[in-house]
Coordinates of C-alpha atoms and ligand atoms in Angstrom, one line a residue:
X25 CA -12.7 17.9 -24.5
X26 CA -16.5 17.5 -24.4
X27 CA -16.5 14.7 -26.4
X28 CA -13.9 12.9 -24.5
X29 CA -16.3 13.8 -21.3
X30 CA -19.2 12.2 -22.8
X31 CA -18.0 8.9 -23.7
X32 CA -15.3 9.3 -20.5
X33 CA -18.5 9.4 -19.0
X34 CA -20.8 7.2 -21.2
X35 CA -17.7 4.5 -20.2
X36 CA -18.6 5.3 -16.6
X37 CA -22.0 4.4 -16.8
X38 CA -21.3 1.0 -18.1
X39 CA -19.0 0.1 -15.7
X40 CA -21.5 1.3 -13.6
X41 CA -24.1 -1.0 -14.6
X42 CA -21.4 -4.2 -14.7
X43 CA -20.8 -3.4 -11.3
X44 CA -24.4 -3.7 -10.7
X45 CA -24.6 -7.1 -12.4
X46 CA -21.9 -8.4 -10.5
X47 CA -23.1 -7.1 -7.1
X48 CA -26.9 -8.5 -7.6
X49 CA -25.5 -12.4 -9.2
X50 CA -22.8 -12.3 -6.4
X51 CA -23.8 -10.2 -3.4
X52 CA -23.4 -7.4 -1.9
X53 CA -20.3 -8.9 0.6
X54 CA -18.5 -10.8 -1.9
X55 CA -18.6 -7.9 -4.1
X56 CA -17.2 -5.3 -1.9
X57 CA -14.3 -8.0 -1.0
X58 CA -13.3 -8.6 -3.7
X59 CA -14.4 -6.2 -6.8
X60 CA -14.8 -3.0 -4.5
X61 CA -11.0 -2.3 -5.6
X62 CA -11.4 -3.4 -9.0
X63 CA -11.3 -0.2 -11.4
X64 CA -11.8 -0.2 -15.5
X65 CA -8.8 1.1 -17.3
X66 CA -9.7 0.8 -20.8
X67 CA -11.7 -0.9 -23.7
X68 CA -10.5 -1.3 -27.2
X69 CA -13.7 -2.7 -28.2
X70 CA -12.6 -6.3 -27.8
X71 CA -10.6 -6.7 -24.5
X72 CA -11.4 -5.1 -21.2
X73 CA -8.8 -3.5 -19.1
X74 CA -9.2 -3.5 -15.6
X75 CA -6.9 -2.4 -12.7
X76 CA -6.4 -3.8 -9.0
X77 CA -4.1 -2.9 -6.1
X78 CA -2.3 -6.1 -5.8
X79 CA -1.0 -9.4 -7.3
X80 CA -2.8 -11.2 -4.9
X81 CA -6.2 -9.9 -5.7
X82 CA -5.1 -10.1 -9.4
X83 CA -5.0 -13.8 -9.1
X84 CA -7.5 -14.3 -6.7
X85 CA -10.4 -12.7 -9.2
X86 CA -8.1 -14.4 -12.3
X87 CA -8.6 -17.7 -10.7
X88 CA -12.2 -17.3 -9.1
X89 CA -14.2 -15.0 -11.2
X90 CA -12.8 -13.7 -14.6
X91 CA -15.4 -15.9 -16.1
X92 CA -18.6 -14.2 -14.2
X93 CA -16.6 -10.8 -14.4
X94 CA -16.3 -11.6 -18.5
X95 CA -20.2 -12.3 -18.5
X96 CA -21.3 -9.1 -17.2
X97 CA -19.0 -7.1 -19.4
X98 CA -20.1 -9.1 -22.0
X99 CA -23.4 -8.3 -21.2
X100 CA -22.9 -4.4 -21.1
X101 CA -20.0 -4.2 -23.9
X102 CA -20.9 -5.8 -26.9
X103 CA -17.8 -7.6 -28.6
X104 CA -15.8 -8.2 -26.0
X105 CA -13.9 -11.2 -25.3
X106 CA -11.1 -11.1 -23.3
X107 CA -10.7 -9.9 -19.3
X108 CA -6.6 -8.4 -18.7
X109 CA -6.0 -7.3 -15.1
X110 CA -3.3 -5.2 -14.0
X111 CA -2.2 -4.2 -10.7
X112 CA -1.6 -0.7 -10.4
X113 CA 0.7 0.4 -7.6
X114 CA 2.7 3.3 -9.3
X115 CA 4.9 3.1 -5.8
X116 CA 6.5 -0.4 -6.8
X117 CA 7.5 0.7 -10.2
X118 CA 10.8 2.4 -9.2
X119 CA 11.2 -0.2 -6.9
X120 CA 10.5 -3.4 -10.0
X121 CA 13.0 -1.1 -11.6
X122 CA 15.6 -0.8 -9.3
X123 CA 15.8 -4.4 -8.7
X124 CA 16.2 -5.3 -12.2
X125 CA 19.7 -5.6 -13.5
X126 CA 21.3 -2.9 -15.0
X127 CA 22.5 -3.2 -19.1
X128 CA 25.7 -4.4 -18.6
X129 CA 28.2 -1.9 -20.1
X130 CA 30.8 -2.5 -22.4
X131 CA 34.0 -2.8 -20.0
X132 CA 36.2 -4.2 -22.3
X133 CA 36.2 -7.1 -20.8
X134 CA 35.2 -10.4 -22.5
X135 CA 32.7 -12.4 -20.7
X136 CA 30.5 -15.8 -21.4
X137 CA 27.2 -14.8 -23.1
X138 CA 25.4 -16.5 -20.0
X139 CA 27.9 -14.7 -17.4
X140 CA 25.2 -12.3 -16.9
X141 CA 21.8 -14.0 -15.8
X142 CA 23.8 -16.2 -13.5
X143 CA 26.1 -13.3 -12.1
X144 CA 22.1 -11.6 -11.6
X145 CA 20.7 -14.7 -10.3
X146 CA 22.6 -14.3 -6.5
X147 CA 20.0 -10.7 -6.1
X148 CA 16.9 -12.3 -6.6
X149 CA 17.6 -16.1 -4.7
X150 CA 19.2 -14.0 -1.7
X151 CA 15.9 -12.6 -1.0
X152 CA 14.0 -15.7 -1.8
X153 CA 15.9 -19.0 -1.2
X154 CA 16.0 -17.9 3.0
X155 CA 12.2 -17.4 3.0
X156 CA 11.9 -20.6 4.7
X157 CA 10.3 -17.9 7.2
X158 CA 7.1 -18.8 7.6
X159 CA 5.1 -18.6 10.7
X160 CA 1.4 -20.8 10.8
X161 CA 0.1 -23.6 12.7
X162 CA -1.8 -27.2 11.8
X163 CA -1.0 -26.9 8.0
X164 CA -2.4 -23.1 8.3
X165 CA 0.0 -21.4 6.7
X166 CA 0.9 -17.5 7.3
X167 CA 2.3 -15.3 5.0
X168 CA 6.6 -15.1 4.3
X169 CA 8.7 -14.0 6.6
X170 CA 11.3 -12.0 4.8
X171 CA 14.9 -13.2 6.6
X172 CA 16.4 -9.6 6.0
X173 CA 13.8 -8.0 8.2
X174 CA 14.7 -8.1 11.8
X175 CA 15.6 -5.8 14.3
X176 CA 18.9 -5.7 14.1
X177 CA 19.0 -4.4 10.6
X178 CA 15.7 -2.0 11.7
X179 CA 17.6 1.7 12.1
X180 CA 16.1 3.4 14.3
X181 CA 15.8 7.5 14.5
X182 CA 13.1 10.2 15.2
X183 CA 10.1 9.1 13.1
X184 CA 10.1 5.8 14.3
X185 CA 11.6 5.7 17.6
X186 CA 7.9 5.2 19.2
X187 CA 6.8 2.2 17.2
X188 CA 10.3 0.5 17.2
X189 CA 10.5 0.7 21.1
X190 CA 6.9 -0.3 21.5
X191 CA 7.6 -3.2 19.0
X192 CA 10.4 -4.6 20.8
X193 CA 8.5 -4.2 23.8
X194 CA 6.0 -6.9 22.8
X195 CA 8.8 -8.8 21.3
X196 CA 10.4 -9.1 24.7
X197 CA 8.0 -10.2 26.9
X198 CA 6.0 -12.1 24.8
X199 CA 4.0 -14.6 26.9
X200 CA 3.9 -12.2 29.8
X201 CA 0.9 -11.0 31.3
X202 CA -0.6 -8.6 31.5
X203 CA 0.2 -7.4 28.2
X204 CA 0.8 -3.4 28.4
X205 CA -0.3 -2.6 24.5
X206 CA -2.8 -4.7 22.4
X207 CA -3.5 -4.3 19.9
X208 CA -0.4 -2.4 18.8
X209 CA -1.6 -0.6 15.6
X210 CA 1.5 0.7 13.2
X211 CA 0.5 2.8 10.6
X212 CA 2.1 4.7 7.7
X213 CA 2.4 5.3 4.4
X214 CA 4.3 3.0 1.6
X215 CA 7.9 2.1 2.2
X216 CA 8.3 3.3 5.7
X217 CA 9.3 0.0 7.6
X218 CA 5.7 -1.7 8.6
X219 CA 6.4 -4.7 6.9
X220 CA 9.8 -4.8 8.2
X221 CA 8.8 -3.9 12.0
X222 CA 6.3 -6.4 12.2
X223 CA 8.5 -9.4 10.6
X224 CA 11.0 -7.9 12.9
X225 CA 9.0 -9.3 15.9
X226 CA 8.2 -12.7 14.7
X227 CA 11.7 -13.3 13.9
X228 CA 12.3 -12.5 17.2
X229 CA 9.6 -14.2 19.3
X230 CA 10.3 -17.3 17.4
X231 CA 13.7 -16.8 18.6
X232 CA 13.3 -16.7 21.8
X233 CA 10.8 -19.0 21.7
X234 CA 10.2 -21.8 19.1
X235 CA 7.2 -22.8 20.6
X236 CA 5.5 -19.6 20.6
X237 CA 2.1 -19.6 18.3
X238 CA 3.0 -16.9 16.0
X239 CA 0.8 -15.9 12.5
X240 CA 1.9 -13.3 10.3
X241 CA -0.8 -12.6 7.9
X242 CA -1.4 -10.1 5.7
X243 CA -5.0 -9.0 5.8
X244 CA -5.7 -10.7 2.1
X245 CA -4.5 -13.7 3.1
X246 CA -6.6 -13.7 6.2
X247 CA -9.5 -13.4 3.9
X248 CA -8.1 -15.8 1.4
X249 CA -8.1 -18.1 4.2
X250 CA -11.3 -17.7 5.8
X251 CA -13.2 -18.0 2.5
X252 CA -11.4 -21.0 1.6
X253 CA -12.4 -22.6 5.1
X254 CA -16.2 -20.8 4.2
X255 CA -15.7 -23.0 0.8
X256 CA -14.6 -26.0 2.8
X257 CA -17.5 -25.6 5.2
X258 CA -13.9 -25.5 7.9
X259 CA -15.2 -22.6 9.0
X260 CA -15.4 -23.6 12.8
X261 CA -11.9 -25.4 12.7
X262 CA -10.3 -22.0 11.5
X263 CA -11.7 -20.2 13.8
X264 CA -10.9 -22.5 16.6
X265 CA -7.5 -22.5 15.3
X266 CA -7.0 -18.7 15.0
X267 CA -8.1 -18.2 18.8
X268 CA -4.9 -20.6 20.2
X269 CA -2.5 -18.3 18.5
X270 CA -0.2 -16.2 20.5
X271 CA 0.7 -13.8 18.7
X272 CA -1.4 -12.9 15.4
X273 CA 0.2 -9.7 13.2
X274 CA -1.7 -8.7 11.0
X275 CA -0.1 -6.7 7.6
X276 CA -2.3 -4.3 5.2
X277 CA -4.8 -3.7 6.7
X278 CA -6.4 -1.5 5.3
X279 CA -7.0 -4.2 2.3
X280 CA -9.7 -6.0 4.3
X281 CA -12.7 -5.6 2.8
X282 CA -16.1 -6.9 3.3
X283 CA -18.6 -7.2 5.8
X284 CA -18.3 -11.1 6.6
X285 CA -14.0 -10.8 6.4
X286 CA -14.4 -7.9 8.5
X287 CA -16.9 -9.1 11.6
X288 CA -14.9 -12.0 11.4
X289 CA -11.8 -10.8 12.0
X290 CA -13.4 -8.3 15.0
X291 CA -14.2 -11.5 16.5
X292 CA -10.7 -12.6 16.5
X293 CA -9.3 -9.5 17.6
X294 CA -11.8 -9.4 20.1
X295 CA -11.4 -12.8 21.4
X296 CA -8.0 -12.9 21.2
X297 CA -7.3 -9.1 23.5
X298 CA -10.0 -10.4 26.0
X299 CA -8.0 -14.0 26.1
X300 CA -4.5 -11.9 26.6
X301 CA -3.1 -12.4 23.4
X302 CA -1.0 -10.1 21.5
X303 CA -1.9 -8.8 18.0
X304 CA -0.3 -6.5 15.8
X305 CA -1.6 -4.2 13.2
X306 CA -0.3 -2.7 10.2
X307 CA -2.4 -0.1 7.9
X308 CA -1.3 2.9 5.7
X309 CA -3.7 5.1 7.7
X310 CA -4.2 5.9 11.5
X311 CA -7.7 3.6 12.9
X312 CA -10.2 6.1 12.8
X313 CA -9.5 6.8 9.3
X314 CA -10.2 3.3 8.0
X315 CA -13.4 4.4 6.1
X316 CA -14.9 1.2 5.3
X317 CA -14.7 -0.4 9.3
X318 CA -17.8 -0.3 11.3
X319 CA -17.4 2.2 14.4
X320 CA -16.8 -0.4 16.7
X321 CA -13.9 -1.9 15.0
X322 CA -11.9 1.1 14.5
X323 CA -12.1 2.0 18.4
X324 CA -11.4 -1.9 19.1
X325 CA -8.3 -1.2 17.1
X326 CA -7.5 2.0 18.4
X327 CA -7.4 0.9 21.9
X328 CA -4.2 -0.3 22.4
X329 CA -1.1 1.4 21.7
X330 CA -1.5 3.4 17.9
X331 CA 2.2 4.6 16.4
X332 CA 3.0 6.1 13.4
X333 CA 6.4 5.9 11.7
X334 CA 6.6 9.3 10.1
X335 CA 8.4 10.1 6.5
X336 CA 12.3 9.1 6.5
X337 CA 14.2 12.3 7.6
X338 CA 17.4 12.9 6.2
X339 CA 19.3 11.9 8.7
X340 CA 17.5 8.5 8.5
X341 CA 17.6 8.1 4.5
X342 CA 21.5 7.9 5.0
X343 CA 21.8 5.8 7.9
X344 CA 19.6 2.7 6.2
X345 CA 22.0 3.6 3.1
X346 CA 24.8 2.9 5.2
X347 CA 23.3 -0.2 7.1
X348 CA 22.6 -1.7 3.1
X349 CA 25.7 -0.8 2.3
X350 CA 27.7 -2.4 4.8
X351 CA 26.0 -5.9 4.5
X352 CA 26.7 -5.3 0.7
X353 CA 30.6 -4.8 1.2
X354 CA 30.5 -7.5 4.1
X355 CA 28.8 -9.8 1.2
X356 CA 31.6 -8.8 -1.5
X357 CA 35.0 -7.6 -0.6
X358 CA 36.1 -4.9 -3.2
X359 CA 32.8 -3.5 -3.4
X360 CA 32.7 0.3 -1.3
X361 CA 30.1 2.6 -1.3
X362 CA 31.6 6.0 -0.4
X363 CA 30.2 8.5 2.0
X364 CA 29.8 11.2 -0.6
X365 CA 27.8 8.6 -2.7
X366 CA 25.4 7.3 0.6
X367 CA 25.1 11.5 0.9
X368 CA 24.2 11.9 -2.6
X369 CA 21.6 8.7 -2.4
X370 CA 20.0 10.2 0.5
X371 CA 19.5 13.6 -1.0
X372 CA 17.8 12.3 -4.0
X373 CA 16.2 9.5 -2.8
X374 CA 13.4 11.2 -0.6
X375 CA 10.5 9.0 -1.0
X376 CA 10.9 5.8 0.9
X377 CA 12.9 2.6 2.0
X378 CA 12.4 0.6 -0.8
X379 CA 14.3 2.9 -3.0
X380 CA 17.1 3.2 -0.7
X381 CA 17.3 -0.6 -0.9
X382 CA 17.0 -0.5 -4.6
X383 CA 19.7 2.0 -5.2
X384 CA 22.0 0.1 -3.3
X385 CA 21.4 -3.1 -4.7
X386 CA 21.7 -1.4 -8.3
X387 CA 25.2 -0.4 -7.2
X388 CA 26.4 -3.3 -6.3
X389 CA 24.9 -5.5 -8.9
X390 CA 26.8 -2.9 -11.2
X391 CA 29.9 -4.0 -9.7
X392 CA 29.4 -7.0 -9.8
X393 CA 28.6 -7.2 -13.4
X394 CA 31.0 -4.7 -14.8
X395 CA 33.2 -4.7 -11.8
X396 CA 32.4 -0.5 -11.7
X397 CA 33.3 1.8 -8.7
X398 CA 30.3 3.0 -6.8
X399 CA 31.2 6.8 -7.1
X400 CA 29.2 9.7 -7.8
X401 CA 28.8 9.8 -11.4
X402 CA 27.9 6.3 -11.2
X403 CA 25.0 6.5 -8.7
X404 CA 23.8 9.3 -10.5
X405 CA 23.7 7.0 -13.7
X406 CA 22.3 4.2 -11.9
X407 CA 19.5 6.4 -10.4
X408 CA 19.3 9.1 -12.8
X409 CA 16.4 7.4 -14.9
X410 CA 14.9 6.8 -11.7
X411 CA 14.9 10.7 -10.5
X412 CA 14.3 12.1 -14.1
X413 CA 11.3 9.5 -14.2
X414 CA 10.1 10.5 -10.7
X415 CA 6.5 10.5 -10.9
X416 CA 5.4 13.7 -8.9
X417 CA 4.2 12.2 -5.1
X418 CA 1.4 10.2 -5.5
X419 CA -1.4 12.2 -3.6
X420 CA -3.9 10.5 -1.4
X421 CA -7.6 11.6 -1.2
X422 CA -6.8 11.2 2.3
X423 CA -4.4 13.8 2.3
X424 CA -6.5 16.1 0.6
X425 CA -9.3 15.3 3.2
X426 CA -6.4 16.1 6.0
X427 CA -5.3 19.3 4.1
X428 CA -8.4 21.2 3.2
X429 CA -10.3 20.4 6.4
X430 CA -7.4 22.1 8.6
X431 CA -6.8 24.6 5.8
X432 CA -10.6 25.7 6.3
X433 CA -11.2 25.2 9.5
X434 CA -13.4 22.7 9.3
X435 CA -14.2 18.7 10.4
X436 CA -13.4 16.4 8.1
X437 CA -16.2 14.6 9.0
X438 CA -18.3 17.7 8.0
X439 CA -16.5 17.5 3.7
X440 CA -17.7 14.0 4.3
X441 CA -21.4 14.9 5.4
X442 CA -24.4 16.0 3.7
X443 CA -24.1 19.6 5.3
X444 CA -25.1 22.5 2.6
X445 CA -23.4 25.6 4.5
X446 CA -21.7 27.6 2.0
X447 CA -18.7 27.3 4.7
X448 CA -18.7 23.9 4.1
X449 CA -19.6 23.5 0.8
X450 CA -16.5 25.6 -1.1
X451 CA -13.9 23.5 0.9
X452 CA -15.5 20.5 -0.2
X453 CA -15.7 21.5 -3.5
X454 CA -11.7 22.4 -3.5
X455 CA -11.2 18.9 -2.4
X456 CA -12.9 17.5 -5.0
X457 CA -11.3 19.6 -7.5
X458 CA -7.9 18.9 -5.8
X459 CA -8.5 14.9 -5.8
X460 CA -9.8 15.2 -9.8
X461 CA -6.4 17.5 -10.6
X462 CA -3.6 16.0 -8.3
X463 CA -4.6 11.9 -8.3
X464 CA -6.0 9.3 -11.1
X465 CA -9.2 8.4 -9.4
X466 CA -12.3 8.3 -11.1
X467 CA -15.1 11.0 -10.8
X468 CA -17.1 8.1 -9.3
X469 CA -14.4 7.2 -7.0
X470 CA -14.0 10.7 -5.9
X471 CA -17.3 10.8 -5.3
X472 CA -17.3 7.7 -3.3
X473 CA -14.3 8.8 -1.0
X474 CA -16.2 12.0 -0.5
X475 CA -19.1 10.8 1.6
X476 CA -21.1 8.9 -1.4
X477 CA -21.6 11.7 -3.5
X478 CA -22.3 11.0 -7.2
X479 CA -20.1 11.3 -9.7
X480 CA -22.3 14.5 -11.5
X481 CA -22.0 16.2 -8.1
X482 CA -18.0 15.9 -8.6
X483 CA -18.1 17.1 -12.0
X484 CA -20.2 20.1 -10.8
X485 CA -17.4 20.7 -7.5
X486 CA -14.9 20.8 -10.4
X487 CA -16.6 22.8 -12.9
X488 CA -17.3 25.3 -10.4
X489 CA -13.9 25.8 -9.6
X490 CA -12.3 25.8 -12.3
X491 CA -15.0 29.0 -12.6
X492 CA -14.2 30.4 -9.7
X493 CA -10.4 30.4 -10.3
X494 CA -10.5 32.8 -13.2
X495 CA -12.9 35.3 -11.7
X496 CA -11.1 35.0 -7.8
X497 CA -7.3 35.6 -8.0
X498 CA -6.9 35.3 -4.1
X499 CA -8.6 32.0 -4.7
X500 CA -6.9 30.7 -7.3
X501 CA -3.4 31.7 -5.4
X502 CA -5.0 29.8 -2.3
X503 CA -5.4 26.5 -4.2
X504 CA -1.8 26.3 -6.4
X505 CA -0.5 26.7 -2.6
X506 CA -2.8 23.8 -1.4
X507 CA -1.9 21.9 -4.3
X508 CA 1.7 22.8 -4.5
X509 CA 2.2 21.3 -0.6
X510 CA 0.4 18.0 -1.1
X511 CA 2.6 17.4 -4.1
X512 CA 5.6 18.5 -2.5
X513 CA 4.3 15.9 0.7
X514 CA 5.2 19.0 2.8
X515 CA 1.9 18.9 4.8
Ligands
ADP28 P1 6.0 -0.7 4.4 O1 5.5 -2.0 4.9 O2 5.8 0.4 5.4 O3 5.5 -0.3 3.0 P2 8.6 -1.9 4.3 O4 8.7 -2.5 5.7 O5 8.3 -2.9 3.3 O6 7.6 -0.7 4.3 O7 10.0 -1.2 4.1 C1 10.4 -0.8 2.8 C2 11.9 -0.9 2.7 O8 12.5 0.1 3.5 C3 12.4 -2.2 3.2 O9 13.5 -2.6 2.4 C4 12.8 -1.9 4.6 O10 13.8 -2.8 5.1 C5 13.4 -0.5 4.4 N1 13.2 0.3 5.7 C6 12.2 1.1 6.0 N2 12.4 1.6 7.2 C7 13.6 1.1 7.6 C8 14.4 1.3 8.8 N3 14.0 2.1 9.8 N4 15.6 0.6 8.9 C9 16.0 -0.2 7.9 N5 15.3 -0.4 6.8 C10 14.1 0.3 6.6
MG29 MG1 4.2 -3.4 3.9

């Protein structure tokens, strides 16, 4: 156990140091942008392992920097040669899996060797080959507009009723002035209709209007295309062009990082609210938490309207199953999804939307490949690996923040501060204990999302616990409860 902390740690160091290589040859801005999310995973001795939250970063740093990014490890790690990135977003692998097609089973039936890519093909082109969605102006291109997400396939019940009415709001009186909430700032976790609400209103301004200036962006390609107009020397134009849009949504944004990308787009936000036009704003957290935004920005953005779509209740779980399923059955006579299964699906399937859409598609590819009844036994087949494989809720560090603060009594500005009061200090310490046991971060991480606190500090927090625990029953009772409801999301 020692061991593995000492060269856990001696690894850390190193990284360390590459970090510090990269940040002096590139500077401080373009390192925060785009290698503030990059984390190390391993290192066999020849090929470095690093992780990142998205595809799109993936390939931005595969394409732009793995060379420089090589060099410094080179320069830290003797005998390496070779840079693989992964994205890590434990969230999307039920999903990946979900939308893969099942092994057909043996039916008895005889069917062509190549009956089975081409019978899977129709899941994967539906949701591609109508993506001629794209909103943009002058060749500036915004990201895809997904042609299932609209309102009319948007279900709407208690944890969203707020952001769906304000959404269509804004959707229906587009172009009107003066406009009652902008920005409108959505924000929730993974999987709980953002994405969706926001496409939702493009489709339907462009509806209503096919002249309307509309830009869906997500936030990484709003900095993908400002630094390719800062490589261009286009900066101006694509500025100039930004500020005669309409209506500018903006998706992820927590993902914007840096402090040029940043300033840059407070000017657009700013000049477009004080020229009347609408923006939207999608983040997994509410404004004020968005740690790495400059106090001025996060009140800019929490100035309009802020909504939250709350966890899926029950009640909602089966409805969107009954919504997919119905398009499904509409799609492909024959196919029927009964209510016990839809009960059974929304039972199980507690964590978001994505897996509701999965499950359903799973179904029906099913039946479509082996021409099997969606009943019971075969929903709990088709999602069993999926519910025995359940990773236990992902816990956020902001959660922990959320739960110890109240939990104690306490700001969570003040677990965040440099305050020594013992008052202070133990709850802080639990949260940093909590964040080591309950997520994958890094000491260094932990100790970055904890007010800058070094990683030896963390190890200390955790240590200390881990004392405290077997001497203090009460204590030790206090934190399994803690821990128990942020795994269980019942917080
Ligand atoms: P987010 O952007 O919050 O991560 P998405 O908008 O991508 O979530 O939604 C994930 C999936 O769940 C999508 O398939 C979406 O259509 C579905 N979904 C979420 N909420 C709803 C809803 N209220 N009605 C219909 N589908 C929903
Ligand atoms: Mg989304």
């Amino acid at each position: 156990m020692e061991a593995l902390e000492i060269t856990t740690s001696s690894m850390e160091n190193k990284w360390r140091r590459i970090q510090s290589r990269l940040r002096a040859e590139l500077g401080d801005d373009v390192f925060t942008s785009w290698f503030g999310r990059v984390e190390l995973e391993a290192y066999d001795g020849r090929v470095v392992h690093v992780s990142v939250p998205t595809k799109f970063l993936r390939n931005w740093l595969q394409s732009h920097y793995s060379d420089k990014l090589l060099a410094c490890c080179g320069s830290e790690l003797g005998g390496v040669n070779k840079l693989e990135f992964r994205v890590r977003q434990p969230h999307l692998a039920p999903i990946e899996k979900l939308n893969a097609v099942p092994a057909p089973r043996d039916t008895g039936q005889s069917r062509p060797q190549q009956g089975f890519p081409t019978a899977a093909i129709p899941l994967r082109v539906l949701s591609t080959a109508h993506r001629d969605g794209r909103t943009g102006l002058d060749g500036f291109e915004g990201s895809p507009l997904d042609p299932r997400y609209t309102f009319q396939s948007f279900v709407v019940g208690t944890p969203n009723r707020l952001a769906h009415a304000a959404a269509m709001q804004i959707a229906g009186s587009a172009g009107e002035q003066p406009l009652r909430y902008n920005p409108l700032y959505i924000h929730a976790r993974v999987g709980m209709g953002k994405t969706h609400l926001l496409h939702a209103i493009a489709w339907d301004v462009k509806q209503r209007n096919p002249n309307a200036k509309v830009l869906y962006l997500t936030a990484e390609r709003f900095m993908y295309s400002f630094a390719e107009a800062l490589q261009t020397r286009d900066a101006p134009a694509f500025k100039e062009k930004l500020r005669t849009i309409d209506l500018l949504l903006i998706d992820d944004m927590e993902f914007l990082q840096g402090r040029t990308f940043q300033q840059e787009f407070c000017h657009t936000l700013n000049s477009m609210i004080d020229g009347g036009k609408q923006v939207v704003v999608a983040a997994d957290c509410a404004p004020l938490l968005l740690e790495s935004f400059d106090a001025r920005m996060r009140s800019r953005l929490s100035g309009g309207l802020v909504a939250e779509l709350a966890a899926l209740d029950y009640e909602l779980r089966l409805k969107i199953l009954e919504r997919r399923a119905a398009e499904k059955m509409a799609a492909s006579p024959g196919f029927e999804v009964p209510a016990e299964v839809l009960a059974y699906l929304a039972r199980q399937l507690t964590e978001n939307g994505r897996e509701l859409e999965g499950a359903i598609t799973r179904l029906h590819a099913a039946y479509q490949l082996t021409g099997e009844p969606a009943t019971c036994d075969a929903a709990e087949t088709t999602i069993g690996d999926l519910i025995r494989s359940k990773e236990p809720k992902r816990v956020k560090i902001d959660d922990i923040l959320r739960i110890v603060a109240k939990h104690y009594g306490v700001q969570r500005g003040d677990l965040l501060s440099s305050r020594r009061n013992q008052s202070i200090v133990r709850p802080r310490q639990i949260g940093m204990y909590l964040a080591k046991t309950l997520t994958s971060r890094s000491l260094p991480e932990i100790g970055r999302r904890f007010g800058g606190r070094d990683h030896t500090t963390v190890l200390h927090a955790i240590r200390k616990i881990e004392s405290l625990k077997q001497q203090d029953g009460v204590l030790k009772e206090e934190i399994e409860s803690l821990s128990r409801m942020l795994k269980d999301g019942s917080i």
